[in-house]
């Protein structure tokens, strides 16, 4: 039988070996611990300590492209936001991983500090926005950039190419120096592309003539507009609409006129009824006009509202041109008052009413004036009575003129003061109105009567 020996240094007994019940050698507790520790040391010798690895991209660059977000068809006469999508489809094709490499902050296929510039090129559009910053665009990323553009009314229909310029930089290569630093080398690039841009055929509305009829403050009248289609499209089922602009005193009464077919180069003359606010001053005021129609594609389109100026005349005003009538206390007289139309439009069926107040009374306070053209005059006749006790001075009685305008609408003028001069009586009338004179006259008459009576009585006795 082969026998195993264990040194005393492991067994813990000098020169002696401990055996178990079967007579075989047995390790002590301390010996077992030392054996485990030795085994771990042997195993660690076969384990390799891992080393950190870095990444380096050998090839790759940005691949940028542009497109319009949504529909690329636009209507003349509009100002719209144009959103351009910038897409980076660049790939990093070779990736190298190795220990001792320091990771780079940038990767080659990232477009950095991208600036997008939109140009009109040979198209008629107006670009109202400056170049836009898009920032960094990583691989497989899409970034929107928005521009504001204006398509003029006179723009011809067709397909145009809008130049788009992309300015950016990207990581060309990087060189590691030592174990803790990297030198980056960036490349600047300018990329020019074109965007397909379609201007749809449309009506181009042009107002060639404006005529105002009886348009004055506080009244109603007609506005006649001549419209011309200077565009390239023919509008079907066209409707011309006028509209109030802001706080303009011009308020449409009938605001829509059906045109029907509105062919290129054709003119349409349309008539609208409008009312004017009472506080309007004599000057030009804006009025909006637009046309809603169906284009060749069956779409319903409304043109951009055009603004036209309409002159508003002064409110109808009447002035008294006759001299002040005179009246005596206690008398009834017919007075005549001349009214002149100082407005800019004629009035029809005018009649004037005077308001008699104390000390005046009237049984004939209404007078018919008839039709009065601007600058013409008409005479009114009133019957007035003055109280006997009225003070002698100038009074002012209110009068108002009711009339109809050219559209047969009824109006009432502002209050017009009628001056009346109440003067003392003159001559015999003045004497008869004096109590002293009347008393003296009665005394004289009675005295004369008594004298005649006595004289006849004496003659009859003789």
Short mmCIF file of C-alpha atoms in Angstrom, two decimals, residues 4 227 337:
data_model
loop_
_atom_site.label_atom_id
_atom_site.label_comp_id
_atom_site.label_asym_id
_atom_site.label_seq_id
_atom_site.Cartn_x
_atom_site.Cartn_y
_atom_site.Cartn_z
CA UNK A 4 1.00 9.66 1.84
CA UNK A 227 -62.57 93.78 -61.42
CA UNK A 337 -87.16 130.74 -43.06
#
